[in-house]
Amino acid sequence: RQIRVTRQENALCAAASFDRDAANAFQLYVAESLAFAVKRAGFLYGRVDAETKEVFVDFIYEPPQQGAEDVVHLMRDPDEEARVDAIAKGLGMRRVGLVFTQAVGRKASETGEYTMSNREVVQAAQLQAEGGIPEWITAIVKLEVGDDGTGDVHFEAFQMSEICVKLFKDGVLETEVGDTDDPRLSKMRKEVVAGGKDTMEVDNDFFLVPVKISDHQVYFFTHFCYVFCSLKFIK
């Protein structure tokens, strides 16, 4: 029996709101220290409104990592993440998503522009499956250069579609991506039906469900969170 891949019209998350200082601190480091030359990622922590299903991102934890133009390797430490989770829980928060930047020199596609690469789809699907909440979001931060040469940092938020996460969990989504693969297409390990035809490759856009984005300001623990997330843990 083949799996039918269709676009998901509505996200399970009503909207995503980012603390302005947290979002600015994340992008400022990437812009000033990395010049958007390599990818950078972090885990989003905050709250989910039980009634509205809106996600409020209050701080960003950046785990040890190694970034390149097209991929960021998270060198995750379970003990360190457990401490972050514990402190977040004490503040009434939990992990609610992933954020990553896109490098200005990322691999181009011969078939046109794309929002997320196949590598990014795999990583986002994996972490959303691990996240364990329906409202989990994936945010992208990128530098858009205008015709006049000036750059503008742009935030976007998505959810990976339920079918995308299912394909990952069921082992249908190919997780090994080659350097010669088209970044715009996600490979399958067996044929699926997408766009009315049998295929082994699916356009990444089929898996993206846009989420409205806004911002807010957290006052009473902002400074604590920045210090906590910036420094190494003292054991």
CSV table of C-alpha atoms in Angstrom, one decimal:
chain,number,residue,atom,x,y,z
A,1,ARG,CA,0.0,0.0,0.0
A,2,GLN,CA,1.5,3.4,-1.1
A,3,ILE,CA,1.5,6.4,1.1
A,4,ARG,CA,-0.2,9.5,-0.4
A,5,VAL,CA,1.6,12.7,0.3
A,6,THR,CA,-0.6,15.8,0.2
A,7,ARG,CA,-0.2,19.3,1.5
A,8,GLN,CA,-1.5,20.0,5.0
A,9,GLU,CA,-3.6,23.1,4.9
A,10,ASN,CA,-3.6,24.1,8.6
A,11,ALA,CA,-0.9,24.0,11.2
A,12,LEU,CA,-1.6,22.5,14.6
A,13,CYS,CA,0.0,25.6,16.1
A,14,ALA,CA,-2.2,28.7,15.7
A,15,ALA,CA,0.7,31.2,15.8
A,16,ALA,CA,4.3,31.6,17.1
A,17,SER,CA,5.4,34.6,19.1
A,18,PHE,CA,9.1,35.3,19.8
A,19,ASP,CA,10.5,37.3,22.7
A,20,ARG,CA,12.1,40.2,20.9
A,21,ASP,CA,15.4,40.2,22.9
A,22,ALA,CA,15.8,36.4,22.6
A,23,ALA,CA,15.3,36.5,18.8
A,24,ASN,CA,17.6,39.6,18.4
A,25,ALA,CA,20.4,38.0,20.5
A,26,PHE,CA,20.3,34.9,18.4
A,27,GLN,CA,20.4,36.6,15.0
A,28,LEU,CA,22.9,39.3,16.2
A,29,TYR,CA,25.5,36.7,17.0
A,30,VAL,CA,25.0,35.0,13.6
A,31,ALA,CA,25.1,38.3,11.8
A,32,GLU,CA,28.1,39.9,13.6
A,33,SER,CA,30.2,36.9,14.5
A,34,LEU,CA,29.4,34.4,11.7
A,35,ALA,CA,28.3,36.9,9.0
A,36,PHE,CA,25.6,34.3,8.0
A,37,ALA,CA,28.5,32.3,6.5
A,38,VAL,CA,27.6,29.0,8.3
A,39,LYS,CA,24.4,27.6,9.8
A,40,ARG,CA,23.6,28.0,13.5
A,41,ALA,CA,20.8,26.3,15.4
A,42,GLY,CA,19.1,26.4,18.8
A,43,PHE,CA,16.2,24.9,20.7
A,44,LEU,CA,13.2,27.1,21.5
A,45,TYR,CA,11.8,27.2,25.0
A,46,GLY,CA,8.6,28.7,26.1
A,47,ARG,CA,4.9,28.1,26.6
A,48,VAL,CA,1.9,26.8,24.7
A,49,ASP,CA,-1.5,28.5,25.3
A,50,ALA,CA,-3.8,25.5,25.9
A,51,GLU,CA,-6.8,27.3,24.6
A,52,THR,CA,-5.5,29.2,21.5
A,53,LYS,CA,-2.7,26.7,20.6
A,54,GLU,CA,-0.3,29.7,20.2
A,55,VAL,CA,3.4,29.1,21.0
A,56,PHE,CA,5.3,31.8,23.0
A,57,VAL,CA,9.1,31.4,22.6
A,58,ASP,CA,10.8,33.0,25.6
A,59,PHE,CA,14.4,31.9,25.3
A,60,ILE,CA,16.8,30.0,22.9
A,61,TYR,CA,19.3,27.4,24.1
A,62,GLU,CA,22.2,26.8,21.7
A,63,PRO,CA,23.8,23.4,22.2
A,64,PRO,CA,27.4,22.7,21.2
A,65,GLN,CA,27.5,22.4,17.5
A,66,GLN,CA,29.5,22.5,14.3
A,67,GLY,CA,28.1,24.5,11.4
A,68,ALA,CA,28.8,24.6,7.7
A,69,GLU,CA,27.1,26.3,4.8
A,70,ASP,CA,24.5,23.5,4.3
A,71,VAL,CA,24.4,21.6,7.5
A,72,VAL,CA,24.7,22.1,11.3
A,73,HIS,CA,25.7,19.1,13.4
A,74,LEU,CA,24.3,19.3,16.9
A,75,MET,CA,26.7,17.7,19.4
A,76,ARG,CA,24.0,17.0,21.9
A,77,ASP,CA,24.8,16.4,25.6
A,78,PRO,CA,21.9,14.6,27.4
A,79,ASP,CA,23.0,15.7,30.8
A,80,GLU,CA,23.3,19.3,29.8
A,81,GLU,CA,19.9,19.3,28.0
A,82,ALA,CA,18.4,17.7,31.1
A,83,ARG,CA,19.6,20.7,33.2
A,84,VAL,CA,18.2,23.1,30.6
A,85,ASP,CA,14.9,21.3,30.7
A,86,ALA,CA,14.8,21.3,34.5
A,87,ILE,CA,15.5,25.1,34.8
A,88,ALA,CA,12.9,25.8,32.0
A,89,LYS,CA,10.4,23.7,33.9
A,90,GLY,CA,11.0,25.7,37.0
A,91,LEU,CA,10.2,28.8,35.0
A,92,GLY,CA,6.9,27.2,33.8
A,93,MET,CA,8.4,26.5,30.3
A,94,ARG,CA,9.3,23.6,28.1
A,95,ARG,CA,11.0,22.9,24.8
A,96,VAL,CA,8.7,24.0,22.0
A,97,GLY,CA,10.7,24.0,18.8
A,98,LEU,CA,13.9,24.4,16.7
A,99,VAL,CA,15.4,27.5,15.1
A,100,PHE,CA,18.2,27.5,12.6
A,101,THR,CA,19.8,30.0,10.3
A,102,GLN,CA,20.5,29.6,6.6
A,103,ALA,CA,23.9,30.5,5.3
A,104,VAL,CA,24.1,33.0,2.4
A,105,GLY,CA,26.3,30.6,0.5
A,106,ARG,CA,24.0,27.5,0.9
A,107,LYS,CA,23.8,25.0,-2.0
A,108,ALA,CA,21.7,26.2,-4.9
A,109,SER,CA,19.1,24.1,-6.7
A,110,GLU,CA,19.1,23.9,-10.5
A,111,THR,CA,15.3,23.8,-10.4
A,112,GLY,CA,14.8,27.1,-8.5
A,113,GLU,CA,14.6,28.6,-5.1
A,114,TYR,CA,13.5,26.6,-2.0
A,115,THR,CA,12.5,27.3,1.5
A,116,MET,CA,14.1,24.3,3.2
A,117,SER,CA,16.7,21.9,1.9
A,118,ASN,CA,16.3,18.1,2.1
A,119,ARG,CA,18.9,18.0,5.0
A,120,GLU,CA,16.8,20.6,6.9
A,121,VAL,CA,13.6,18.6,6.3
A,122,VAL,CA,15.2,15.5,7.8
A,123,GLN,CA,16.6,17.3,10.8
A,124,ALA,CA,13.3,19.2,11.4
A,125,ALA,CA,11.2,16.1,11.1
A,126,GLN,CA,13.4,14.2,13.5
A,127,LEU,CA,13.3,16.9,16.1
A,128,GLN,CA,9.6,17.4,15.8
A,129,ALA,CA,9.0,13.7,16.2
A,130,GLU,CA,11.2,13.9,19.3
A,131,GLY,CA,9.6,17.0,20.6
A,132,GLY,CA,6.4,15.3,21.6
A,133,ILE,CA,4.0,18.2,21.4
A,134,PRO,CA,1.5,18.9,18.5
A,135,GLU,CA,2.4,22.6,18.4
A,136,TRP,CA,6.1,22.1,17.8
A,137,ILE,CA,7.5,24.7,15.5
A,138,THR,CA,10.6,25.1,13.3
A,139,ALA,CA,11.8,28.6,12.7
A,140,ILE,CA,14.2,29.8,9.9
A,141,VAL,CA,16.4,32.9,10.2
A,142,LYS,CA,17.9,34.1,6.9
A,143,LEU,CA,19.6,37.2,5.5
A,144,GLU,CA,17.8,38.6,2.5
A,145,VAL,CA,19.9,41.0,0.4
A,146,GLY,CA,18.0,43.6,-1.6
A,147,ASP,CA,18.8,45.1,-5.0
A,148,ASP,CA,20.6,48.0,-3.3
A,149,GLY,CA,23.0,45.5,-1.5
A,150,THR,CA,21.6,46.0,2.0
A,151,GLY,CA,20.6,43.0,4.0
A,152,ASP,CA,17.5,42.4,6.1
A,153,VAL,CA,17.2,39.5,8.6
A,154,HIS,CA,14.0,37.7,8.2
A,155,PHE,CA,12.3,35.2,10.5
A,156,GLU,CA,9.8,32.5,9.3
A,157,ALA,CA,8.0,29.8,11.2
A,158,PHE,CA,6.7,26.4,10.1
A,159,GLN,CA,5.5,23.1,11.2
A,160,MET,CA,6.5,19.9,9.4
A,161,SER,CA,3.3,18.3,8.2
A,162,GLU,CA,2.0,15.2,10.0
A,163,ILE,CA,2.7,13.1,7.0
A,164,CYS,CA,6.3,14.2,6.9
A,165,VAL,CA,6.8,13.2,10.5
A,166,LYS,CA,5.1,9.9,9.8
A,167,LEU,CA,7.4,9.3,6.9
A,168,PHE,CA,10.4,9.9,9.1
A,169,LYS,CA,9.0,7.7,11.9
A,170,ASP,CA,8.2,4.8,9.5
A,171,GLY,CA,11.6,4.9,7.9
A,172,VAL,CA,10.3,6.0,4.5
A,173,LEU,CA,12.0,9.4,4.4
A,174,GLU,CA,15.6,8.9,3.3
A,175,THR,CA,17.9,10.4,6.0
A,176,GLU,CA,21.2,10.0,4.1
A,177,VAL,CA,21.6,13.0,1.8
A,178,GLY,CA,24.3,13.0,-0.8
A,179,ASP,CA,26.3,16.1,-2.0
A,180,THR,CA,24.9,15.7,-5.5
A,181,ASP,CA,21.3,15.4,-4.5
A,182,ASP,CA,18.9,18.3,-5.4
A,183,PRO,CA,18.4,20.2,-2.1
A,184,ARG,CA,14.9,21.0,-3.2
A,185,LEU,CA,13.7,17.4,-3.1
A,186,SER,CA,13.4,14.8,-0.3
A,187,LYS,CA,14.2,11.3,-1.3
A,188,MET,CA,12.0,8.3,-0.2
A,189,ARG,CA,13.1,4.7,0.4
A,190,LYS,CA,10.0,3.5,-1.4
A,191,GLU,CA,7.5,4.9,-3.8
A,192,VAL,CA,4.8,7.3,-2.6
A,193,VAL,CA,2.1,9.2,-4.4
A,194,ALA,CA,2.7,12.9,-4.6
A,195,GLY,CA,1.1,15.3,-7.0
A,196,GLY,CA,-1.0,12.5,-8.5
A,197,LYS,CA,2.0,10.4,-9.5
A,198,ASP,CA,4.2,7.7,-8.2
A,199,THR,CA,7.6,9.1,-7.2
A,200,MET,CA,10.7,8.5,-5.1
A,201,GLU,CA,11.3,12.2,-4.6
A,202,VAL,CA,9.0,14.8,-3.0
A,203,ASP,CA,9.2,18.6,-3.3
A,204,ASN,CA,10.1,19.8,0.2
A,205,ASP,CA,7.4,22.4,0.0
A,206,PHE,CA,4.8,19.6,0.3
A,207,PHE,CA,6.0,19.1,3.9
A,208,LEU,CA,5.9,22.7,5.1
A,209,VAL,CA,2.9,24.2,7.0
A,210,PRO,CA,3.4,28.0,7.5
A,211,VAL,CA,2.8,29.4,11.0
A,212,LYS,CA,1.9,33.0,11.6
A,213,ILE,CA,4.7,34.8,13.5
A,214,SER,CA,4.7,37.8,15.9
A,215,ASP,CA,6.8,39.0,18.9
A,216,HIS,CA,6.4,39.8,22.6
A,217,GLN,CA,8.6,41.0,25.5
A,218,VAL,CA,9.4,38.9,28.6
A,219,TYR,CA,10.7,41.2,31.4
A,220,PHE,CA,11.1,39.4,34.7
A,221,PHE,CA,13.5,36.6,33.7
A,222,THR,CA,15.0,37.9,30.5
A,223,HIS,CA,18.5,38.7,31.8
A,224,PHE,CA,18.7,35.4,33.7
A,225,CYS,CA,17.8,33.4,30.6
A,226,TYR,CA,20.5,35.2,28.5
A,227,VAL,CA,23.2,34.6,31.1
A,228,PHE,CA,22.1,31.0,31.6
A,229,CYS,CA,22.0,30.2,27.9
A,230,SER,CA,25.3,32.0,27.1
A,231,LEU,CA,27.6,30.5,29.6
A,232,LYS,CA,28.9,27.0,30.1
A,233,PHE,CA,27.4,25.1,33.0
A,234,ILE,CA,29.5,25.1,36.2
A,235,LYS,CA,29.6,21.6,37.5
